[in-house]
Amino acid sequence: LKFIRKIVFERTKSIENPRVVFKVIRKNGQYRQLEIVQRSGNSKWDLAVQDAIKQSIPLPDPPKDEIPTLPENLILTFTPRE
């Protein structure tokens, strides 16, 4: 995903591996609306991921050969150490 490169977060300052979950809702034929589903407990990580996703909106559709019917929502989960 193109927005992973846009996440600005100093991994060395966090010994934890916070997990944040976002939902991107499909509106008017594009994935545009962003909602947080689960906060990580690290507001800096949450904000870094949110900013990166927002910079990439509208998100591209998933490949049709992998997902033939486009879902109404994309659930995206992020940790700094995947």
PDB file of N, CA, C and O in Angstrom:
ATOM      1  N   LEU A   1       0.834  -1.178   0.000  1.00  0.00           N
ATOM      2  CA  LEU A   1       0.000   0.000   0.000  1.00  0.00           C
ATOM      3  C   LEU A   1       0.878   1.241   0.000  1.00  0.00           C
ATOM      4  O   LEU A   1       1.848   1.329   0.743  1.00  0.00           O
ATOM      5  N   LYS A   2       0.514   2.193  -0.819  1.00  0.00           N
ATOM      6  CA  LYS A   2       1.377   3.354  -1.035  1.00  0.00           C
ATOM      7  C   LYS A   2       1.514   4.251   0.183  1.00  0.00           C
ATOM      8  O   LYS A   2       2.494   4.958   0.312  1.00  0.00           O
ATOM      9  N   PHE A   3       0.556   4.230   1.114  1.00  0.00           N
ATOM     10  CA  PHE A   3       0.645   5.159   2.242  1.00  0.00           C
ATOM     11  C   PHE A   3       1.551   4.668   3.359  1.00  0.00           C
ATOM     12  O   PHE A   3       1.919   5.435   4.234  1.00  0.00           O
ATOM     13  N   ILE A   4       1.963   3.421   3.341  1.00  0.00           N
ATOM     14  CA  ILE A   4       2.861   2.917   4.383  1.00  0.00           C
ATOM     15  C   ILE A   4       4.169   3.708   4.379  1.00  0.00           C
ATOM     16  O   ILE A   4       4.713   4.024   5.425  1.00  0.00           O
ATOM     17  N   ARG A   5       4.650   4.063   3.207  1.00  0.00           N
ATOM     18  CA  ARG A   5       5.887   4.865   3.113  1.00  0.00           C
ATOM     19  C   ARG A   5       5.700   6.258   3.694  1.00  0.00           C
ATOM     20  O   ARG A   5       6.673   6.932   4.013  1.00  0.00           O
ATOM     21  N   LYS A   6       4.468   6.718   3.812  1.00  0.00           N
ATOM     22  CA  LYS A   6       4.199   8.074   4.297  1.00  0.00           C
ATOM     23  C   LYS A   6       4.067   8.161   5.816  1.00  0.00           C
ATOM     24  O   LYS A   6       3.917   9.238   6.358  1.00  0.00           O
ATOM     25  N   ILE A   7       4.092   7.028   6.502  1.00  0.00           N
ATOM     26  CA  ILE A   7       3.956   7.045   7.966  1.00  0.00           C
ATOM     27  C   ILE A   7       5.252   7.582   8.569  1.00  0.00           C
ATOM     28  O   ILE A   7       6.329   7.032   8.354  1.00  0.00           O
ATOM     29  N   VAL A   8       5.117   8.671   9.333  1.00  0.00           N
ATOM     30  CA  VAL A   8       6.274   9.288   9.987  1.00  0.00           C
ATOM     31  C   VAL A   8       6.157   9.003  11.483  1.00  0.00           C
ATOM     32  O   VAL A   8       5.322   9.580  12.181  1.00  0.00           O
ATOM     33  N   PHE A   9       7.011   8.083  11.966  1.00  0.00           N
ATOM     34  CA  PHE A   9       6.961   7.665  13.363  1.00  0.00           C
ATOM     35  C   PHE A   9       8.326   7.098  13.722  1.00  0.00           C
ATOM     36  O   PHE A   9       8.877   6.275  12.995  1.00  0.00           O
ATOM     37  N   GLU A  10       8.902   7.559  14.846  1.00  0.00           N
ATOM     38  CA  GLU A  10      10.202   7.064  15.295  1.00  0.00           C
ATOM     39  C   GLU A  10      10.017   5.778  16.081  1.00  0.00           C
ATOM     40  O   GLU A  10       9.688   5.811  17.265  1.00  0.00           O
ATOM     41  N   ARG A  11      10.250   4.671  15.415  1.00  0.00           N
ATOM     42  CA  ARG A  11      10.073   3.361  16.055  1.00  0.00           C
ATOM     43  C   ARG A  11      11.026   3.151  17.223  1.00  0.00           C
ATOM     44  O   ARG A  11      10.716   2.435  18.159  1.00  0.00           O
ATOM     45  N   THR A  12      12.179   3.779  17.165  1.00  0.00           N
ATOM     46  CA  THR A  12      13.187   3.585  18.206  1.00  0.00           C
ATOM     47  C   THR A  12      12.769   4.199  19.542  1.00  0.00           C
ATOM     48  O   THR A  12      13.298   3.821  20.577  1.00  0.00           O
ATOM     49  N   LYS A  13      11.827   5.123  19.518  1.00  0.00           N
ATOM     50  CA  LYS A  13      11.387   5.764  20.772  1.00  0.00           C
ATOM     51  C   LYS A  13      10.259   4.992  21.452  1.00  0.00           C
ATOM     52  O   LYS A  13       9.801   5.382  22.514  1.00  0.00           O
ATOM     53  N   SER A  14       9.801   3.906  20.845  1.00  0.00           N
ATOM     54  CA  SER A  14       8.725   3.112  21.423  1.00  0.00           C
ATOM     55  C   SER A  14       9.161   1.655  21.492  1.00  0.00           C
ATOM     56  O   SER A  14       9.469   1.041  20.469  1.00  0.00           O
ATOM     57  N   ILE A  15       9.181   1.098  22.696  1.00  0.00           N
ATOM     58  CA  ILE A  15       9.533  -0.314  22.829  1.00  0.00           C
ATOM     59  C   ILE A  15       8.308  -1.199  22.593  1.00  0.00           C
ATOM     60  O   ILE A  15       8.438  -2.391  22.372  1.00  0.00           O
ATOM     61  N   GLU A  16       7.147  -0.588  22.639  1.00  0.00           N
ATOM     62  CA  GLU A  16       5.911  -1.320  22.410  1.00  0.00           C
ATOM     63  C   GLU A  16       5.648  -1.436  20.906  1.00  0.00           C
ATOM     64  O   GLU A  16       6.315  -0.796  20.097  1.00  0.00           O
ATOM     65  N   ASN A  17       4.670  -2.243  20.547  1.00  0.00           N
ATOM     66  CA  ASN A  17       4.258  -2.382  19.153  1.00  0.00           C
ATOM     67  C   ASN A  17       2.761  -2.047  19.077  1.00  0.00           C
ATOM     68  O   ASN A  17       1.919  -2.935  18.971  1.00  0.00           O
ATOM     69  N   PRO A  18       2.420  -0.741  19.148  1.00  0.00           N
ATOM     70  CA  PRO A  18       1.018  -0.350  19.190  1.00  0.00           C
ATOM     71  C   PRO A  18       0.273  -0.748  17.914  1.00  0.00           C
ATOM     72  O   PRO A  18       0.833  -0.734  16.824  1.00  0.00           O
ATOM     73  N   ARG A  19      -1.001  -1.111  18.086  1.00  0.00           N
ATOM     74  CA  ARG A  19      -1.835  -1.558  16.960  1.00  0.00           C
ATOM     75  C   ARG A  19      -3.037  -0.630  16.837  1.00  0.00           C
ATOM     76  O   ARG A  19      -3.815  -0.470  17.778  1.00  0.00           O
ATOM     77  N   VAL A  20      -3.171   0.001  15.664  1.00  0.00           N
ATOM     78  CA  VAL A  20      -4.305   0.884  15.407  1.00  0.00           C
ATOM     79  C   VAL A  20      -5.083   0.322  14.223  1.00  0.00           C
ATOM     80  O   VAL A  20      -4.497  -0.249  13.302  1.00  0.00           O
ATOM     81  N   VAL A  21      -6.417   0.472  14.279  1.00  0.00           N
ATOM     82  CA  VAL A  21      -7.284  -0.050  13.227  1.00  0.00           C
ATOM     83  C   VAL A  21      -8.144   1.088  12.674  1.00  0.00           C
ATOM     84  O   VAL A  21      -8.799   1.800  13.441  1.00  0.00           O
ATOM     85  N   PHE A  22      -8.128   1.232  11.349  1.00  0.00           N
ATOM     86  CA  PHE A  22      -8.944   2.238  10.669  1.00  0.00           C
ATOM     87  C   PHE A  22      -9.905   1.564   9.708  1.00  0.00           C
ATOM     88  O   PHE A  22      -9.625   0.485   9.188  1.00  0.00           O
ATOM     89  N   LYS A  23     -11.020   2.237   9.475  1.00  0.00           N
ATOM     90  CA  LYS A  23     -11.978   1.806   8.459  1.00  0.00           C
ATOM     91  C   LYS A  23     -12.052   2.920   7.424  1.00  0.00           C
ATOM     92  O   LYS A  23     -12.185   4.089   7.766  1.00  0.00           O
ATOM     93  N   VAL A  24     -11.943   2.532   6.147  1.00  0.00           N
ATOM     94  CA  VAL A  24     -12.088   3.486   5.053  1.00  0.00           C
ATOM     95  C   VAL A  24     -13.360   3.102   4.306  1.00  0.00           C
ATOM     96  O   VAL A  24     -13.504   1.982   3.833  1.00  0.00           O
ATOM     97  N   ILE A  25     -14.298   4.046   4.249  1.00  0.00           N
ATOM     98  CA  ILE A  25     -15.630   3.793   3.694  1.00  0.00           C
ATOM     99  C   ILE A  25     -15.679   4.229   2.239  1.00  0.00           C
ATOM    100  O   ILE A  25     -15.193   5.301   1.885  1.00  0.00           O
ATOM    101  N   ARG A  26     -16.285   3.385   1.414  1.00  0.00           N
ATOM    102  CA  ARG A  26     -16.444   3.679  -0.019  1.00  0.00           C
ATOM    103  C   ARG A  26     -17.654   4.590  -0.205  1.00  0.00           C
ATOM    104  O   ARG A  26     -18.764   4.258   0.161  1.00  0.00           O
ATOM    105  N   LYS A  27     -17.418   5.764  -0.774  1.00  0.00           N
ATOM    106  CA  LYS A  27     -18.482   6.734  -1.064  1.00  0.00           C
ATOM    107  C   LYS A  27     -18.310   7.227  -2.481  1.00  0.00           C
ATOM    108  O   LYS A  27     -17.190   7.554  -2.889  1.00  0.00           O
ATOM    109  N   ASN A  28     -19.404   7.277  -3.225  1.00  0.00           N
ATOM    110  CA  ASN A  28     -19.374   7.766  -4.606  1.00  0.00           C
ATOM    111  C   ASN A  28     -18.317   7.056  -5.454  1.00  0.00           C
ATOM    112  O   ASN A  28     -17.613   7.679  -6.241  1.00  0.00           O
ATOM    113  N   GLY A  29     -18.185   5.740  -5.235  1.00  0.00           N
ATOM    114  CA  GLY A  29     -17.287   4.940  -6.056  1.00  0.00           C
ATOM    115  C   GLY A  29     -15.821   4.986  -5.678  1.00  0.00           C
ATOM    116  O   GLY A  29     -14.982   4.447  -6.384  1.00  0.00           O
ATOM    117  N   GLN A  30     -15.489   5.624  -4.538  1.00  0.00           N
ATOM    118  CA  GLN A  30     -14.091   5.692  -4.103  1.00  0.00           C
ATOM    119  C   GLN A  30     -13.998   5.515  -2.597  1.00  0.00           C
ATOM    120  O   GLN A  30     -14.912   5.873  -1.863  1.00  0.00           O
ATOM    121  N   TYR A  31     -12.862   4.975  -2.165  1.00  0.00           N
ATOM    122  CA  TYR A  31     -12.608   4.850  -0.725  1.00  0.00           C
ATOM    123  C   TYR A  31     -12.089   6.186  -0.219  1.00  0.00           C
ATOM    124  O   TYR A  31     -10.952   6.565  -0.461  1.00  0.00           O
ATOM    125  N   ARG A  32     -12.964   6.929   0.477  1.00  0.00           N
ATOM    126  CA  ARG A  32     -12.661   8.310   0.857  1.00  0.00           C
ATOM    127  C   ARG A  32     -12.794   8.614   2.351  1.00  0.00           C
ATOM    128  O   ARG A  32     -12.016   9.366   2.894  1.00  0.00           O
ATOM    129  N   GLN A  33     -13.803   8.097   3.000  1.00  0.00           N
ATOM    130  CA  GLN A  33     -14.105   8.506   4.383  1.00  0.00           C
ATOM    131  C   GLN A  33     -13.355   7.627   5.374  1.00  0.00           C
ATOM    132  O   GLN A  33     -13.468   6.410   5.352  1.00  0.00           O
ATOM    133  N   LEU A  34     -12.614   8.249   6.270  1.00  0.00           N
ATOM    134  CA  LEU A  34     -11.762   7.552   7.225  1.00  0.00           C
ATOM    135  C   LEU A  34     -12.358   7.622   8.630  1.00  0.00           C
ATOM    136  O   LEU A  34     -12.769   8.688   9.085  1.00  0.00           O
ATOM    137  N   GLU A  35     -12.390   6.461   9.294  1.00  0.00           N
ATOM    138  CA  GLU A  35     -12.842   6.394  10.693  1.00  0.00           C
ATOM    139  C   GLU A  35     -11.871   5.528  11.470  1.00  0.00           C
ATOM    140  O   GLU A  35     -11.379   4.530  10.954  1.00  0.00           O
ATOM    141  N   ILE A  36     -11.636   5.893  12.729  1.00  0.00           N
ATOM    142  CA  ILE A  36     -10.796   5.052  13.581  1.00  0.00           C
ATOM    143  C   ILE A  36     -11.698   4.022  14.259  1.00  0.00           C
ATOM    144  O   ILE A  36     -12.767   4.361  14.770  1.00  0.00           O
ATOM    145  N   VAL A  37     -11.291   2.769  14.214  1.00  0.00           N
ATOM    146  CA  VAL A  37     -12.065   1.673  14.806  1.00  0.00           C
ATOM    147  C   VAL A  37     -11.518   1.341  16.181  1.00  0.00           C
ATOM    148  O   VAL A  37     -12.257   1.147  17.127  1.00  0.00           O
ATOM    149  N   GLN A  38     -10.173   1.281  16.283  1.00  0.00           N
ATOM    150  CA  GLN A  38      -9.533   0.944  17.555  1.00  0.00           C
ATOM    151  C   GLN A  38      -8.246   1.743  17.699  1.00  0.00           C
ATOM    152  O   GLN A  38      -7.366   1.667  16.853  1.00  0.00           O
ATOM    153  N   ARG A  39      -8.157   2.492  18.762  1.00  0.00           N
ATOM    154  CA  ARG A  39      -6.938   3.262  19.035  1.00  0.00           C
ATOM    155  C   ARG A  39      -5.871   2.333  19.612  1.00  0.00           C
ATOM    156  O   ARG A  39      -6.177   1.333  20.239  1.00  0.00           O
ATOM    157  N   SER A  40      -4.630   2.726  19.414  1.00  0.00           N
ATOM    158  CA  SER A  40      -3.510   1.886  19.850  1.00  0.00           C
ATOM    159  C   SER A  40      -3.083   2.144  21.295  1.00  0.00           C
ATOM    160  O   SER A  40      -2.387   1.326  21.880  1.00  0.00           O
ATOM    161  N   GLY A  41      -3.456   3.287  21.829  1.00  0.00           N
ATOM    162  CA  GLY A  41      -2.948   3.685  23.138  1.00  0.00           C
ATOM    163  C   GLY A  41      -1.738   4.602  23.005  1.00  0.00           C
ATOM    164  O   GLY A  41      -1.244   5.149  23.983  1.00  0.00           O
ATOM    165  N   ASN A  42      -1.251   4.751  21.784  1.00  0.00           N
ATOM    166  CA  ASN A  42      -0.127   5.655  21.500  1.00  0.00           C
ATOM    167  C   ASN A  42      -0.639   6.685  20.495  1.00  0.00           C
ATOM    168  O   ASN A  42      -0.727   6.414  19.296  1.00  0.00           O
ATOM    169  N   SER A  43      -0.989   7.853  20.984  1.00  0.00           N
ATOM    170  CA  SER A  43      -1.616   8.865  20.128  1.00  0.00           C
ATOM    171  C   SER A  43      -0.703   9.308  18.989  1.00  0.00           C
ATOM    172  O   SER A  43      -1.177   9.653  17.909  1.00  0.00           O
ATOM    173  N   LYS A  44       0.616   9.288  19.205  1.00  0.00           N
ATOM    174  CA  LYS A  44       1.543   9.683  18.132  1.00  0.00           C
ATOM    175  C   LYS A  44       1.487   8.670  16.981  1.00  0.00           C
ATOM    176  O   LYS A  44       1.527   9.054  15.820  1.00  0.00           O
ATOM    177  N   TRP A  45       1.412   7.389  17.317  1.00  0.00           N
ATOM    178  CA  TRP A  45       1.306   6.359  16.281  1.00  0.00           C
ATOM    179  C   TRP A  45      -0.022   6.492  15.534  1.00  0.00           C
ATOM    180  O   TRP A  45      -0.058   6.465  14.309  1.00  0.00           O
ATOM    181  N   ASP A  46      -1.106   6.648  16.285  1.00  0.00           N
ATOM    182  CA  ASP A  46      -2.430   6.783  15.658  1.00  0.00           C
ATOM    183  C   ASP A  46      -2.459   7.960  14.684  1.00  0.00           C
ATOM    184  O   ASP A  46      -2.933   7.834  13.557  1.00  0.00           O
ATOM    185  N   LEU A  47      -1.927   9.083  15.112  1.00  0.00           N
ATOM    186  CA  LEU A  47      -1.926  10.288  14.276  1.00  0.00           C
ATOM    187  C   LEU A  47      -1.027  10.119  13.044  1.00  0.00           C
ATOM    188  O   LEU A  47      -1.373  10.555  11.949  1.00  0.00           O
ATOM    189  N   ALA A  48       0.121   9.473  13.222  1.00  0.00           N
ATOM    190  CA  ALA A  48       1.037   9.253  12.097  1.00  0.00           C
ATOM    191  C   ALA A  48       0.373   8.399  11.022  1.00  0.00           C
ATOM    192  O   ALA A  48       0.459   8.707   9.829  1.00  0.00           O
ATOM    193  N   VAL A  49      -0.312   7.343  11.435  1.00  0.00           N
ATOM    194  CA  VAL A  49      -0.997   6.476  10.472  1.00  0.00           C
ATOM    195  C   VAL A  49      -2.164   7.221   9.835  1.00  0.00           C
ATOM    196  O   VAL A  49      -2.346   7.177   8.612  1.00  0.00           O
ATOM    197  N   GLN A  50      -2.947   7.919  10.639  1.00  0.00           N
ATOM    198  CA  GLN A  50      -4.095   8.669  10.121  1.00  0.00           C
ATOM    199  C   GLN A  50      -3.648   9.692   9.080  1.00  0.00           C
ATOM    200  O   GLN A  50      -4.246   9.800   8.010  1.00  0.00           O
ATOM    201  N   ASP A  51      -2.589  10.425   9.369  1.00  0.00           N
ATOM    202  CA  ASP A  51      -2.079  11.432   8.429  1.00  0.00           C
ATOM    203  C   ASP A  51      -1.631  10.779   7.114  1.00  0.00           C
ATOM    204  O   ASP A  51      -1.890  11.306   6.037  1.00  0.00           O
ATOM    205  N   ALA A  52      -0.959   9.638   7.211  1.00  0.00           N
ATOM    206  CA  ALA A  52      -0.486   8.953   6.006  1.00  0.00           C
ATOM    207  C   ALA A  52      -1.651   8.483   5.145  1.00  0.00           C
ATOM    208  O   ALA A  52      -1.608   8.609   3.912  1.00  0.00           O
ATOM    209  N   ILE A  53      -2.689   7.952   5.780  1.00  0.00           N
ATOM    210  CA  ILE A  53      -3.860   7.503   5.013  1.00  0.00           C
ATOM    211  C   ILE A  53      -4.544   8.699   4.364  1.00  0.00           C
ATOM    212  O   ILE A  53      -4.889   8.664   3.184  1.00  0.00           O
ATOM    213  N   LYS A  54      -4.727   9.777   5.130  1.00  0.00           N
ATOM    214  CA  LYS A  54      -5.392  10.970   4.584  1.00  0.00           C
ATOM    215  C   LYS A  54      -4.648  11.530   3.379  1.00  0.00           C
ATOM    216  O   LYS A  54      -5.268  12.013   2.440  1.00  0.00           O
ATOM    217  N   GLN A  55      -3.328  11.474   3.394  1.00  0.00           N
ATOM    218  CA  GLN A  55      -2.535  11.962   2.263  1.00  0.00           C
ATOM    219  C   GLN A  55      -2.755  11.102   1.017  1.00  0.00           C
ATOM    220  O   GLN A  55      -2.500  11.560  -0.091  1.00  0.00           O
ATOM    221  N   SER A  56      -3.209   9.873   1.209  1.00  0.00           N
ATOM    222  CA  SER A  56      -3.365   8.932   0.100  1.00  0.00           C
ATOM    223  C   SER A  56      -4.804   8.792  -0.390  1.00  0.00           C
ATOM    224  O   SER A  56      -5.056   8.055  -1.342  1.00  0.00           O
ATOM    225  N   ILE A  57      -5.735   9.448   0.264  1.00  0.00           N
ATOM    226  CA  ILE A  57      -7.149   9.356  -0.132  1.00  0.00           C
ATOM    227  C   ILE A  57      -7.377  10.163  -1.391  1.00  0.00           C
ATOM    228  O   ILE A  57      -6.856  11.270  -1.500  1.00  0.00           O
ATOM    229  N   PRO A  58      -8.142   9.660  -2.368  1.00  0.00           N
ATOM    230  CA  PRO A  58      -8.900   8.407  -2.339  1.00  0.00           C
ATOM    231  C   PRO A  58      -7.983   7.203  -2.559  1.00  0.00           C
ATOM    232  O   PRO A  58      -7.058   7.257  -3.367  1.00  0.00           O
ATOM    233  N   LEU A  59      -8.246   6.139  -1.808  1.00  0.00           N
ATOM    234  CA  LEU A  59      -7.460   4.921  -1.941  1.00  0.00           C
ATOM    235  C   LEU A  59      -7.858   4.180  -3.211  1.00  0.00           C
ATOM    236  O   LEU A  59      -9.022   4.220  -3.617  1.00  0.00           O
ATOM    237  N   PRO A  60      -6.918   3.487  -3.815  1.00  0.00           N
ATOM    238  CA  PRO A  60      -7.253   2.707  -5.014  1.00  0.00           C
ATOM    239  C   PRO A  60      -8.099   1.488  -4.642  1.00  0.00           C
ATOM    240  O   PRO A  60      -8.053   1.001  -3.509  1.00  0.00           O
ATOM    241  N   ASP A  61      -8.860   1.008  -5.600  1.00  0.00           N
ATOM    242  CA  ASP A  61      -9.629  -0.222  -5.390  1.00  0.00           C
ATOM    243  C   ASP A  61      -8.668  -1.396  -5.252  1.00  0.00           C
ATOM    244  O   ASP A  61      -7.609  -1.413  -5.877  1.00  0.00           O
ATOM    245  N   PRO A  62      -9.055  -2.399  -4.445  1.00  0.00           N
ATOM    246  CA  PRO A  62      -8.244  -3.618  -4.388  1.00  0.00           C
ATOM    247  C   PRO A  62      -8.235  -4.294  -5.763  1.00  0.00           C
ATOM    248  O   PRO A  62      -9.167  -4.100  -6.552  1.00  0.00           O
ATOM    249  N   PRO A  63      -7.219  -5.089  -6.063  1.00  0.00           N
ATOM    250  CA  PRO A  63      -7.172  -5.781  -7.359  1.00  0.00           C
ATOM    251  C   PRO A  63      -8.395  -6.675  -7.563  1.00  0.00           C
ATOM    252  O   PRO A  63      -8.744  -7.457  -6.681  1.00  0.00           O
ATOM    253  N   LYS A  64      -9.040  -6.540  -8.716  1.00  0.00           N
ATOM    254  CA  LYS A  64     -10.269  -7.304  -8.989  1.00  0.00           C
ATOM    255  C   LYS A  64     -10.024  -8.801  -9.076  1.00  0.00           C
ATOM    256  O   LYS A  64     -10.922  -9.579  -8.805  1.00  0.00           O
ATOM    257  N   ASP A  65      -8.814  -9.214  -9.442  1.00  0.00           N
ATOM    258  CA  ASP A  65      -8.538 -10.649  -9.492  1.00  0.00           C
ATOM    259  C   ASP A  65      -8.434 -11.251  -8.091  1.00  0.00           C
ATOM    260  O   ASP A  65      -8.645 -12.445  -7.906  1.00  0.00           O
ATOM    261  N   GLU A  66      -8.137 -10.433  -7.077  1.00  0.00           N
ATOM    262  CA  GLU A  66      -8.080 -10.897  -5.692  1.00  0.00           C
ATOM    263  C   GLU A  66      -9.414 -10.707  -4.982  1.00  0.00           C
ATOM    264  O   GLU A  66      -9.825 -11.537  -4.178  1.00  0.00           O
ATOM    265  N   ILE A  67     -10.100  -9.594  -5.255  1.00  0.00           N
ATOM    266  CA  ILE A  67     -11.383  -9.277  -4.622  1.00  0.00           C
ATOM    267  C   ILE A  67     -12.341  -8.834  -5.726  1.00  0.00           C
ATOM    268  O   ILE A  67     -12.406  -7.659  -6.057  1.00  0.00           O
ATOM    269  N   PRO A  68     -13.085  -9.790  -6.324  1.00  0.00           N
ATOM    270  CA  PRO A  68     -13.946  -9.459  -7.465  1.00  0.00           C
ATOM    271  C   PRO A  68     -15.075  -8.483  -7.136  1.00  0.00           C
ATOM    272  O   PRO A  68     -15.429  -7.640  -7.949  1.00  0.00           O
ATOM    273  N   THR A  69     -15.651  -8.577  -5.941  1.00  0.00           N
ATOM    274  CA  THR A  69     -16.711  -7.663  -5.531  1.00  0.00           C
ATOM    275  C   THR A  69     -16.129  -6.690  -4.516  1.00  0.00           C
ATOM    276  O   THR A  69     -15.667  -7.101  -3.452  1.00  0.00           O
ATOM    277  N   LEU A  70     -16.150  -5.415  -4.857  1.00  0.00           N
ATOM    278  CA  LEU A  70     -15.550  -4.415  -3.968  1.00  0.00           C
ATOM    279  C   LEU A  70     -16.351  -4.272  -2.679  1.00  0.00           C
ATOM    280  O   LEU A  70     -17.567  -4.090  -2.712  1.00  0.00           O
ATOM    281  N   PRO A  71     -15.679  -4.344  -1.530  1.00  0.00           N
ATOM    282  CA  PRO A  71     -16.372  -4.161  -0.259  1.00  0.00           C
ATOM    283  C   PRO A  71     -16.734  -2.696  -0.035  1.00  0.00           C
ATOM    284  O   PRO A  71     -16.096  -1.797  -0.587  1.00  0.00           O
ATOM    285  N   GLU A  72     -17.749  -2.465   0.794  1.00  0.00           N
ATOM    286  CA  GLU A  72     -18.144  -1.093   1.126  1.00  0.00           C
ATOM    287  C   GLU A  72     -17.109  -0.419   2.015  1.00  0.00           C
ATOM    288  O   GLU A  72     -16.977   0.804   2.010  1.00  0.00           O
ATOM    289  N   ASN A  73     -16.389  -1.221   2.800  1.00  0.00           N
ATOM    290  CA  ASN A  73     -15.393  -0.691   3.728  1.00  0.00           C
ATOM    291  C   ASN A  73     -14.106  -1.483   3.614  1.00  0.00           C
ATOM    292  O   ASN A  73     -14.132  -2.679   3.349  1.00  0.00           O
ATOM    293  N   LEU A  74     -13.003  -0.808   3.856  1.00  0.00           N
ATOM    294  CA  LEU A  74     -11.716  -1.478   4.014  1.00  0.00           C
ATOM    295  C   LEU A  74     -11.310  -1.336   5.473  1.00  0.00           C
ATOM    296  O   LEU A  74     -11.359  -0.237   6.032  1.00  0.00           O
ATOM    297  N   ILE A  75     -10.930  -2.437   6.100  1.00  0.00           N
ATOM    298  CA  ILE A  75     -10.416  -2.398   7.473  1.00  0.00           C
ATOM    299  C   ILE A  75      -8.908  -2.525   7.379  1.00  0.00           C
ATOM    300  O   ILE A  75      -8.388  -3.503   6.839  1.00  0.00           O
ATOM    301  N   LEU A  76      -8.215  -1.521   7.882  1.00  0.00           N
ATOM    302  CA  LEU A  76      -6.757  -1.455   7.794  1.00  0.00           C
ATOM    303  C   LEU A  76      -6.158  -1.468   9.195  1.00  0.00           C
ATOM    304  O   LEU A  76      -6.505  -0.630  10.026  1.00  0.00           O
ATOM    305  N   THR A  77      -5.247  -2.396   9.452  1.00  0.00           N
ATOM    306  CA  THR A  77      -4.603  -2.547  10.743  1.00  0.00           C
ATOM    307  C   THR A  77      -3.117  -2.270  10.589  1.00  0.00           C
ATOM    308  O   THR A  77      -2.481  -2.775   9.659  1.00  0.00           O
ATOM    309  N   PHE A  78      -2.556  -1.496  11.508  1.00  0.00           N
ATOM    310  CA  PHE A  78      -1.150  -1.102  11.423  1.00  0.00           C
ATOM    311  C   PHE A  78      -0.457  -1.276  12.762  1.00  0.00           C
ATOM    312  O   PHE A  78      -1.000  -0.923  13.804  1.00  0.00           O
ATOM    313  N   THR A  79       0.772  -1.781  12.699  1.00  0.00           N
ATOM    314  CA  THR A  79       1.689  -1.778  13.824  1.00  0.00           C
ATOM    315  C   THR A  79       3.040  -1.308  13.257  1.00  0.00           C
ATOM    316  O   THR A  79       3.346  -1.546  12.096  1.00  0.00           O
ATOM    317  N   PRO A  80       3.862  -0.626  14.055  1.00  0.00           N
ATOM    318  CA  PRO A  80       5.131  -0.135  13.517  1.00  0.00           C
ATOM    319  C   PRO A  80       6.129  -1.246  13.209  1.00  0.00           C
ATOM    320  O   PRO A  80       7.004  -1.089  12.381  1.00  0.00           O
ATOM    321  N   ARG A  81       5.978  -2.370  13.857  1.00  0.00           N
ATOM    322  CA  ARG A  81       6.900  -3.503  13.632  1.00  0.00           C
ATOM    323  C   ARG A  81       6.100  -4.693  13.120  1.00  0.00           C
ATOM    324  O   ARG A  81       5.707  -5.550  13.865  1.00  0.00           O
ATOM    325  N   GLU A  82       5.902  -4.726  11.820  1.00  0.00           N
ATOM    326  CA  GLU A  82       5.113  -5.825  11.235  1.00  0.00           C
ATOM    327  C   GLU A  82       6.015  -6.909  10.722  1.00  0.00           C
ATOM    328  O   GLU A  82       7.101  -6.731  10.354  1.00  0.00           O
TER     329      GLU A  82
END
